[in-house]
Short mmCIF file of C-alpha atoms and ligand atoms in Angstrom, two decimals:
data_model
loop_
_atom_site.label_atom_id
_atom_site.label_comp_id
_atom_site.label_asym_id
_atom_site.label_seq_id
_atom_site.Cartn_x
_atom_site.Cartn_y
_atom_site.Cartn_z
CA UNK A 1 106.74 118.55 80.90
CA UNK A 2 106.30 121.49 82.74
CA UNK A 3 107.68 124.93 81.21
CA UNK A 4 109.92 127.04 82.75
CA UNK A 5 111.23 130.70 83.11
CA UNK A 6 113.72 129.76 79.67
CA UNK A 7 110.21 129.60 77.81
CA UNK A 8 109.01 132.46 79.16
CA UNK A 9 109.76 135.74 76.84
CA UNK A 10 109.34 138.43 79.11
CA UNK A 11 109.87 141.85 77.80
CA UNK A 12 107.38 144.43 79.50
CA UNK A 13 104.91 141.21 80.39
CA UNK A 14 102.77 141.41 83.81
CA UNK A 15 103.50 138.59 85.53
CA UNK A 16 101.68 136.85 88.71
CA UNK A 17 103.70 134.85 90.55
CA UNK A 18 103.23 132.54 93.28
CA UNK A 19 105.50 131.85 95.98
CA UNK A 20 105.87 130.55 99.35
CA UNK A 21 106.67 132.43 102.08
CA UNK A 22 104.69 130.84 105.29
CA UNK A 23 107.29 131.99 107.94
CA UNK A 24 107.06 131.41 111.65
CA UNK A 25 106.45 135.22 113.16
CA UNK A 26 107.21 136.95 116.48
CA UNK A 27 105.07 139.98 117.51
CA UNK A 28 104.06 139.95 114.24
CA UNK A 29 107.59 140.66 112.47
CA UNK A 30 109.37 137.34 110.39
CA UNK A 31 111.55 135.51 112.34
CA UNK A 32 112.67 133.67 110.24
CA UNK A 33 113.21 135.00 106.40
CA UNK A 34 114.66 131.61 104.64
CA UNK A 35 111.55 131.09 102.72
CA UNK A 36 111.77 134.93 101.35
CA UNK A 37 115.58 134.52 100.58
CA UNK A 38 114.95 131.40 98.91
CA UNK A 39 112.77 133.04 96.01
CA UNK A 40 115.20 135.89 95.23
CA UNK A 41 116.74 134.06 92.01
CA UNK A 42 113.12 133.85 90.54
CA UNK A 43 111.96 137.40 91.58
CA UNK A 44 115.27 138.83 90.68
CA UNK A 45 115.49 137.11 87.20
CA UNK A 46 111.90 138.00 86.30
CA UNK A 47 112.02 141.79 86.88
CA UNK A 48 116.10 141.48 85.16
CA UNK A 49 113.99 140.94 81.69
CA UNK A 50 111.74 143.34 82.35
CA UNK A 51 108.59 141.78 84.10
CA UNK A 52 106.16 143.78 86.13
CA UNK A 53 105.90 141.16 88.75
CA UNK A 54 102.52 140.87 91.00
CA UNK A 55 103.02 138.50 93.84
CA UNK A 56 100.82 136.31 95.52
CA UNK A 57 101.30 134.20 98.37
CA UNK A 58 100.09 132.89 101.49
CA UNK A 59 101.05 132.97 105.59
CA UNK A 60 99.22 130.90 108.19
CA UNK A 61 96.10 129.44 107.96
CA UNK A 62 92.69 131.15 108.94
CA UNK A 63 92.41 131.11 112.76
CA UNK A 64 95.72 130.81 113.59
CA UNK A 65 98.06 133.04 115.38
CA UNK A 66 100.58 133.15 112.57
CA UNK A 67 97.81 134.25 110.00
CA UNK A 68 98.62 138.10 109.19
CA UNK A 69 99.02 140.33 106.35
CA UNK A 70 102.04 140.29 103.90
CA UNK A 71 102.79 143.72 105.10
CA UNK A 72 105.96 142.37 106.62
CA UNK A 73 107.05 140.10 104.01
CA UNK A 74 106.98 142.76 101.32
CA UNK A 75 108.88 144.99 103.59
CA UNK A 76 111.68 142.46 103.70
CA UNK A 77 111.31 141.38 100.05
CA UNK A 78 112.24 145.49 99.01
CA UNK A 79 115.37 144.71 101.26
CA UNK A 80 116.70 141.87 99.58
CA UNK A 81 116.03 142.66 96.17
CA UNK A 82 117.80 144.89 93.82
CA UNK A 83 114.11 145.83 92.31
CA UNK A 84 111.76 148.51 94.07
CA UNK A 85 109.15 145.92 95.92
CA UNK A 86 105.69 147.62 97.26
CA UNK A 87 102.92 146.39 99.31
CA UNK A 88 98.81 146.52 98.85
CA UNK A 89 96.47 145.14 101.37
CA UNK A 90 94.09 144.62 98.14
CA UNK A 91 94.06 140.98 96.64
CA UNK A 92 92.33 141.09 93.60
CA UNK A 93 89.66 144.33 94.43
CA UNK A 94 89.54 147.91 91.86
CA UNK A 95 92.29 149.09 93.82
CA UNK A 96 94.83 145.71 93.43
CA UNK A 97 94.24 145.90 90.09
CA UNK A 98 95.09 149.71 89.23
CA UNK A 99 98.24 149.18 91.16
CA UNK A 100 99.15 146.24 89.12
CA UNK A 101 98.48 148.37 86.06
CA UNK A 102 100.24 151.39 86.83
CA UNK A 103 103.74 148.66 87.60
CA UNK A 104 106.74 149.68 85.25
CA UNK A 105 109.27 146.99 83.93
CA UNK A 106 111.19 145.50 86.92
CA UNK A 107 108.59 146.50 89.94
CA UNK A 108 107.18 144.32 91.73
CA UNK A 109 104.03 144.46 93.90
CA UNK A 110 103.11 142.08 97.01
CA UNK A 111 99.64 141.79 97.01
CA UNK A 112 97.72 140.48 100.22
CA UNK A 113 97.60 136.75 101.97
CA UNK A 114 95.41 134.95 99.77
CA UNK A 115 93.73 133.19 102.48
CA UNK A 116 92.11 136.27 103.77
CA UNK A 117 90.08 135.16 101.00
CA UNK A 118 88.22 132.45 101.78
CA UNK A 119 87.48 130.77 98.66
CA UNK A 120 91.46 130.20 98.90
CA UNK A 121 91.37 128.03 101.71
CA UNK A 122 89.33 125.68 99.66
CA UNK A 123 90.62 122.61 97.98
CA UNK A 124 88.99 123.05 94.53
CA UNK A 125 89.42 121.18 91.72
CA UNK A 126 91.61 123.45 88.93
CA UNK A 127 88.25 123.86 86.62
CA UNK A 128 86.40 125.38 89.31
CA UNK A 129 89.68 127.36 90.92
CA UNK A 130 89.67 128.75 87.19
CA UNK A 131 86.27 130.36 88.24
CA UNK A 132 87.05 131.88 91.70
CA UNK A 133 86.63 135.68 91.97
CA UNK A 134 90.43 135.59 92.80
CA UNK A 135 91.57 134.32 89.00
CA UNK A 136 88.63 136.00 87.53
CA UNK A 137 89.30 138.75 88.79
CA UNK A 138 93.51 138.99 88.37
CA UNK A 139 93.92 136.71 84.99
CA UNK A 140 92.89 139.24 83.10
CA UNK A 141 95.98 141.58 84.20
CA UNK A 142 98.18 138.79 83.85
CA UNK A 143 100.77 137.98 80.88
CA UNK A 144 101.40 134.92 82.01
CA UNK A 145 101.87 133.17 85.60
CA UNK A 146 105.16 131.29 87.28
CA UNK A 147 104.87 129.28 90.20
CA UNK A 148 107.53 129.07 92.52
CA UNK A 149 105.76 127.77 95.28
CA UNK A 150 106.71 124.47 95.81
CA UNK A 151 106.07 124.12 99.36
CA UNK A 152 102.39 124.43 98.64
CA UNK A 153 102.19 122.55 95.98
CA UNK A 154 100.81 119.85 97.32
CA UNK A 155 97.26 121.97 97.95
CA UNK A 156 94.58 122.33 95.49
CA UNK A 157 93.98 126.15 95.95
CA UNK A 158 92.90 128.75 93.59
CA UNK A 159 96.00 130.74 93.29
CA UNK A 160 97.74 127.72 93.31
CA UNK A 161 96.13 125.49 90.15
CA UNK A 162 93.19 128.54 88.93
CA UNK A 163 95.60 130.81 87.02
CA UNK A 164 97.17 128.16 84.99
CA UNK A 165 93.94 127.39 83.33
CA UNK A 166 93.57 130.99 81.88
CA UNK A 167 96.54 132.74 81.45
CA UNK A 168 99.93 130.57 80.34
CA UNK A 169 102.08 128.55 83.44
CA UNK A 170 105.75 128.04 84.16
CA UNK A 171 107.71 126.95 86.95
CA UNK A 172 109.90 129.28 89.04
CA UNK A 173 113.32 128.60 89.71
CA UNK A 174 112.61 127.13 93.39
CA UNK A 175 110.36 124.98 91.93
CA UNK A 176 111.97 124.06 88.49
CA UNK A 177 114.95 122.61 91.41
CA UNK A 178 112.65 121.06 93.68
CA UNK A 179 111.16 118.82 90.95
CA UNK A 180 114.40 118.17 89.29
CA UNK A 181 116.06 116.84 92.77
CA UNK A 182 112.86 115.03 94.81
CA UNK A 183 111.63 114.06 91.13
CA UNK A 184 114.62 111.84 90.17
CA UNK A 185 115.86 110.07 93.89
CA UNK A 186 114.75 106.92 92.00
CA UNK A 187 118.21 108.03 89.64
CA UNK A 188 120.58 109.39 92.43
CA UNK A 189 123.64 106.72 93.89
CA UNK A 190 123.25 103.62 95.78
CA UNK A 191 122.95 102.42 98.44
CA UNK A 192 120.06 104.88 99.19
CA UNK A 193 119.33 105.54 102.74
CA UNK A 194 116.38 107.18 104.38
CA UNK A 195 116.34 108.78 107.84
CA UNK A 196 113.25 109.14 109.17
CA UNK A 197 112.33 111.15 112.61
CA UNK A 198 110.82 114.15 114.06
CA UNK A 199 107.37 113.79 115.33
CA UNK A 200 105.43 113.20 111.69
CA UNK A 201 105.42 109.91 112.56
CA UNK A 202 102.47 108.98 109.73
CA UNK A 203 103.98 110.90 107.30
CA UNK A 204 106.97 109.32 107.46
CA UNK A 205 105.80 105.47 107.66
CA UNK A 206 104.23 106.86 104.18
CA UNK A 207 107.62 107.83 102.91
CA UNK A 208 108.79 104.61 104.64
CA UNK A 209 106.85 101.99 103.21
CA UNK A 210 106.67 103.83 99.48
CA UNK A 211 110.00 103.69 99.38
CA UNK A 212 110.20 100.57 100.06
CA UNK A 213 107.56 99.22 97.62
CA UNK A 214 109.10 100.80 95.01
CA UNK A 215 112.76 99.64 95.64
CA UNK A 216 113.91 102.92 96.31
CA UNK A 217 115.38 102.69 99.44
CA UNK A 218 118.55 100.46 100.53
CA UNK A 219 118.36 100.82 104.17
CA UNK A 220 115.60 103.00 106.64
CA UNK A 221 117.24 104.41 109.93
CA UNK A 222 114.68 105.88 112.64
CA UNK A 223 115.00 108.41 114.65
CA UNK A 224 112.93 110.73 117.04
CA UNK A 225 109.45 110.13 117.64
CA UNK A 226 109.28 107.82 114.86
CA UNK A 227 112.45 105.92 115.95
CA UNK A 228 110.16 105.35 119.39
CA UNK A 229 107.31 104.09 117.88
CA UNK A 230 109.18 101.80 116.15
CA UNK A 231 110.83 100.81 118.95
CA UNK A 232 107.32 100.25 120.55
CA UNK A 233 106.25 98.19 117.49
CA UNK A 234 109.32 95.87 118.03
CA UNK A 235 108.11 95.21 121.52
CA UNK A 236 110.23 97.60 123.21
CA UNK A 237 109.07 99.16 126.29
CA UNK A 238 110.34 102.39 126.47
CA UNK A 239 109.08 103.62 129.78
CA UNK A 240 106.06 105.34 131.38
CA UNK A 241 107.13 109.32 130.31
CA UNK A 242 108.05 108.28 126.93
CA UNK A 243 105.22 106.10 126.25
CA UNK A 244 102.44 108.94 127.85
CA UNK A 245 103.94 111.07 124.79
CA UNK A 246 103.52 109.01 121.76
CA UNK A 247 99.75 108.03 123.79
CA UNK A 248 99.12 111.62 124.24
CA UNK A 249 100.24 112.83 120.73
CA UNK A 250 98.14 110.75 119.25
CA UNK A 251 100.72 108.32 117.45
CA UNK A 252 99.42 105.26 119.02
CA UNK A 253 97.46 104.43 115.64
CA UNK A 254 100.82 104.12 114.09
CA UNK A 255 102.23 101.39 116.00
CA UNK A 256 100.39 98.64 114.12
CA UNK A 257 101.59 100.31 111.16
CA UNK A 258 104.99 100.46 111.91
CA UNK A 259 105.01 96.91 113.03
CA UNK A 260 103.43 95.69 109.87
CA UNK A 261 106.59 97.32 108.02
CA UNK A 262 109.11 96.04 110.28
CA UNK A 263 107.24 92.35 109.73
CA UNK A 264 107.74 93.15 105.59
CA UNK A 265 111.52 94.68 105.45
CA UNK A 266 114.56 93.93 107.09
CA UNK A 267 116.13 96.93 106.03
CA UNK A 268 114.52 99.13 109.04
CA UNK A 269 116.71 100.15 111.32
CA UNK A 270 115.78 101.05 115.12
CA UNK A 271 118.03 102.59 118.00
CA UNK A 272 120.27 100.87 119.77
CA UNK A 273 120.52 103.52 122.50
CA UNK A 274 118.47 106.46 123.70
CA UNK A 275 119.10 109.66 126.00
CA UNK A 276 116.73 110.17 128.18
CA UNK A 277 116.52 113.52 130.08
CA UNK A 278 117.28 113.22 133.68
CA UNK A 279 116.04 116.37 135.46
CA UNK A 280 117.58 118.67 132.68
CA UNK A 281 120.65 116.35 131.95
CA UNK A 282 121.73 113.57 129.36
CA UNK A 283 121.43 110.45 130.62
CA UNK A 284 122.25 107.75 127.72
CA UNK A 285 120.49 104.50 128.50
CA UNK A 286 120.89 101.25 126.21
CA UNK A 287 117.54 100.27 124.84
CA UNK A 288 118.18 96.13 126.57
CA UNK A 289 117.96 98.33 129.75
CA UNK A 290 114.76 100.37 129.22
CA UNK A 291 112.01 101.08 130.63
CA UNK A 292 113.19 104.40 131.61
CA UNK A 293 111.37 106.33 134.20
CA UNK A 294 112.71 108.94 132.55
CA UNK A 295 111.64 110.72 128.39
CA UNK A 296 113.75 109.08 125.84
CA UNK A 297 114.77 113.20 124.49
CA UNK A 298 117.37 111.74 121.57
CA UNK A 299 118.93 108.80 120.24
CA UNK A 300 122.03 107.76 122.29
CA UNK A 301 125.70 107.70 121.37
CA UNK A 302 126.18 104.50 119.74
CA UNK A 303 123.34 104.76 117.75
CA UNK A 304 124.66 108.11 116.82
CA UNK A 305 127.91 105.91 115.76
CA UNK A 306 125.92 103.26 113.93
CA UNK A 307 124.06 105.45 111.40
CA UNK A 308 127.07 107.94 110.92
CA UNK A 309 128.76 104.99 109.49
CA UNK A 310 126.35 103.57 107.16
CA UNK A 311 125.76 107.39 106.44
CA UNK A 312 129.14 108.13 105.28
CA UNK A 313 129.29 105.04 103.06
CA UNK A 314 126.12 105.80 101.33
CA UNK A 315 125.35 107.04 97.55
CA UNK A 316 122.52 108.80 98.56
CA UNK A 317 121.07 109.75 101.76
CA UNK A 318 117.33 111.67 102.15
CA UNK A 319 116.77 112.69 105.36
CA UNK A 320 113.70 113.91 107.38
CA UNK A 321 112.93 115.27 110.82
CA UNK A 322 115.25 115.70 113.64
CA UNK A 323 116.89 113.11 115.40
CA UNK A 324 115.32 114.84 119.22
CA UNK A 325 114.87 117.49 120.73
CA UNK A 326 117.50 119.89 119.14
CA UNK A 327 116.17 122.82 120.59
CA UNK A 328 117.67 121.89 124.27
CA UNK A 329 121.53 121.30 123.83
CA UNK A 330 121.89 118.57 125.69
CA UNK A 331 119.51 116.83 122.71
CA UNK A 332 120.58 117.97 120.34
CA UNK A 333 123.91 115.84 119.83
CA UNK A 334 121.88 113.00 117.48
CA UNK A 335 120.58 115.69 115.17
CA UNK A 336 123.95 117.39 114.77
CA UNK A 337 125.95 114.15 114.77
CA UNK A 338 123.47 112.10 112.07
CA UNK A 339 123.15 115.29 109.97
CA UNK A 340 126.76 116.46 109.78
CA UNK A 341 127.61 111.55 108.84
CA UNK A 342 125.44 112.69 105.95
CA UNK A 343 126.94 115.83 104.46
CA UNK A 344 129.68 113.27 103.85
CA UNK A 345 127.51 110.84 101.52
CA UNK A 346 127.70 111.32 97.98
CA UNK A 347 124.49 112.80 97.84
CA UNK A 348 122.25 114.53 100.13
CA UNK A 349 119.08 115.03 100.14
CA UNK A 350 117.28 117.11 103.26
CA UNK A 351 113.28 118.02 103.60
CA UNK A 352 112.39 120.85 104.59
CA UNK A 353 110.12 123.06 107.00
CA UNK A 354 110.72 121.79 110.61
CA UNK A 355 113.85 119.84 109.32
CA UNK A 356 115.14 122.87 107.24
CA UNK A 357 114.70 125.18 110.22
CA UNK A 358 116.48 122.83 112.49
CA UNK A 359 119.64 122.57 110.37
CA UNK A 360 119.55 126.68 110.09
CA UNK A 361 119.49 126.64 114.06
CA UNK A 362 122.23 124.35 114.47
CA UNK A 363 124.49 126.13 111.82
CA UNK A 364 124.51 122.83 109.90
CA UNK A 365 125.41 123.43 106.32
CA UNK A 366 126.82 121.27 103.64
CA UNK A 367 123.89 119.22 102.07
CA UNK A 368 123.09 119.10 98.27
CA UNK A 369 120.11 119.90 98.21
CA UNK A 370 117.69 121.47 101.85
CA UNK A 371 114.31 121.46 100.24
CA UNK A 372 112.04 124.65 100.78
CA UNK A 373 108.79 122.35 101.37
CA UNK A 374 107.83 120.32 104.72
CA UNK A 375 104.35 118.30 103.88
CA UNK A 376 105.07 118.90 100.01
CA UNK A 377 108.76 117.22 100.05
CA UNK A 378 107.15 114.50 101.86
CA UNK A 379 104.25 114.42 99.02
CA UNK A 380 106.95 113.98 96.83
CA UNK A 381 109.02 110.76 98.13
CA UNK A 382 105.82 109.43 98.39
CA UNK A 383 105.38 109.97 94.93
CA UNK A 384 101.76 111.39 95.21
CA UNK A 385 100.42 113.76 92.43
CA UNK A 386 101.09 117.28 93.27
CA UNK A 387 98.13 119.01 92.52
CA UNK A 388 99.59 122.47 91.70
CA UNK A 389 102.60 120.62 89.34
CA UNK A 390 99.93 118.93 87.46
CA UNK A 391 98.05 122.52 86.75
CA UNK A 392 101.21 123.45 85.24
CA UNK A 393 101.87 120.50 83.23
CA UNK A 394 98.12 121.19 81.58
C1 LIG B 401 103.89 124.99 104.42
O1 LIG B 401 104.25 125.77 105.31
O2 LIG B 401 104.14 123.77 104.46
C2 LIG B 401 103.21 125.54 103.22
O3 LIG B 401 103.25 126.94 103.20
C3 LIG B 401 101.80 125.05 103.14
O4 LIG B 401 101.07 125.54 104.23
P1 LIG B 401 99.74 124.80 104.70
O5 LIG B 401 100.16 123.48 105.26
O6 LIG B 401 99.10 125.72 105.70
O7 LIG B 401 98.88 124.62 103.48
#
């Protein structure tokens, strides 16, 4: 049982709270705020009762080109909140802390990306997290600590599972919902469907063949990358460009794999057609006429058909990944076609990160639930511990 912000009495209490806003950047500046917007309700409700709110949170990892300060983020955060919301390039130093002391009820304070810390960027067990300078440090200022950031939840990192060792835990809003939806699919409608593409092609033969195991899943449709490799696996030969790509990315490995599930289930669907990109057009080619000399970009029209039928007609529908390369028009007809069949399923479940951002480019809207977490919704249908959920349950 985890706790959650209705056990929390707040009155005047510091609170440190995590949350998740990894965004993609450009020149430095967001561009793209969903993750911010998404943690409003739990900020907002927090300083309502009266917390003085220090915020912690990560973006990018160390070495990368996305891995800045939260200057940026805070900036943004003061715009969509109704509460005052300051910045500190301090973490957990003298200085962090007499800022988070001198906080009044209903202020909140961003302090700096915890992985310019590099204990942070460690996956340590919670027992030794408990003992990084980082909680040692910050506990002490702390009333008690919320996490709201589900779509790290899946890592074992100090500001992550530490703080919930010392100082009492509860789950934020974001990720109170997260758990309550990708905890309970086994509950949701029948028939359940899974659609699986995009390009994490491992990731989702995980999802794939747990769901599977466990009975979960009614019916698997593939799409994207993954769709391709498990048209490979069936002995499909897709052509010399698209085969170079699934060589060259790497997902070779996960042939075998995909072949072993499509030996196990019947219930794995494949493409019946592809579009293949022919010198910047659509070109829809039926997959008993491939090879194509041309790269297979999106699944084709009738397979578009196909799925939006069994779509509609489902109880529950999860879906993963895009269904090709959305981000050229001419490919992006299977993602917008597959997505918008499953708005019109009883229930709809979407992951998030790459997935999440695709349906916010393509103006899709409609689902029940668009989670806020890429690897960490995928953790979850897998039904894998979640390493920062279990420091909470403690
Ligand atoms: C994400 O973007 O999925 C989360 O913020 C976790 O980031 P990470 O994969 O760098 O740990």
């Amino acid at each position: 049982m985890v706790r959650t912000l209705d056990d929390l009495a707040l009155d005047g209490v510091t609170v440190g709270v995590r949350i998740d806003v990894n965004s993609p950047l450009s020149g430095g500046e967001l561009a793209d705020d969903a993750r911010l917007r998404a943690h409003v309700d739990t900020l907002e409700e927090l300083l309502d009762r009266g917390g003085r709110v220090a915020v912690l949170a990560h973006q990018g990892r160390p070495g990368g080109e996305d891995f800045s300060s939260l200057s940026p983020h805070a900036a943004r955060l003061d715009e969509l909140l109704e509460f005052p919301v300051s910045y500190t390039d301090a973490l957990w130093s003298a200085d962090a802390r007499e800022r988070i002391a001198a906080l009044s009820p209903g202020e909140a304070l961003v302090l700096e990306n915890t992985r310019f810390y590099a204990e942070e960027y460690m996956e340590l067990s919670p027992e030794r997290s408990a003992r990084t300078h980082l909680v040692e440090r910050l506990a002490p200022a702390f009333g008690a600590f919320v996490n709201d950031a589900f779509a790290a939840a899946h890592r074992s990192q100090p500001s992550l599972v530490g703080f919930p060792q010392v100082v009492p835990g509860y789950a934020g809003r974001v990720m109170e919902r997260e758990l309550d939806v990708l905890g309970t699919v086994a509950e949701t409608p029948t028939p359940r469907v899974y659609v699986l593409g995009g390009t994490k092609v491992g990731d989702s033969i995980a999802v794939a063949r747990s769901v599977l195991e466990r009975g979960l899943a009614d019916r698997i449709l593939t799409t994207g990358v993954v769709g391709n490799v498990f048209l490979l696996a069936d002995g499909v030969e897709l052509g010399t460009p698209s085969a170079e790509f699934i060589y060259e990315g790497g997902y070779f490995d996960e042939i075998d794999a995909a072949s072993d599930l499509l030996e196990s289930y019947e219930v794995i669907e494949l493409p019946t057609d592809v579009a293949v990109d022919r010198d910047g057009e659509r070109e829809e080619v039926s997959v008993g006429d491939l090879p194509a000399d041309a790269p297979a970009k999106d699944v084709g029209s009738e397979t578009i058909a196909g799925y939006s039928l069994v779509l509609e007609n489902a109880g529950t529908v999860v879906l993963n990944g895009p269904a090709g390369v959305f981000e050229e028009p001419a490919f992006a007809r299977g993602t917008e076609g597959i997505y918008e069949a499953a708005t019109r399923a009883t229930h709809s479940i979407v992951g998030g990160g790459d997935t999440a951002a695709a349906l916010r480019r393509l103006g899709l809207t409609g689902f029940d639930h668009v989670s806020t977490g890429g690897g960490a919704a995928l953790r979850m249908l897998t039904d894998e511990q979640m390493p920062a959920v279990e420091a909470l349950r403690q």
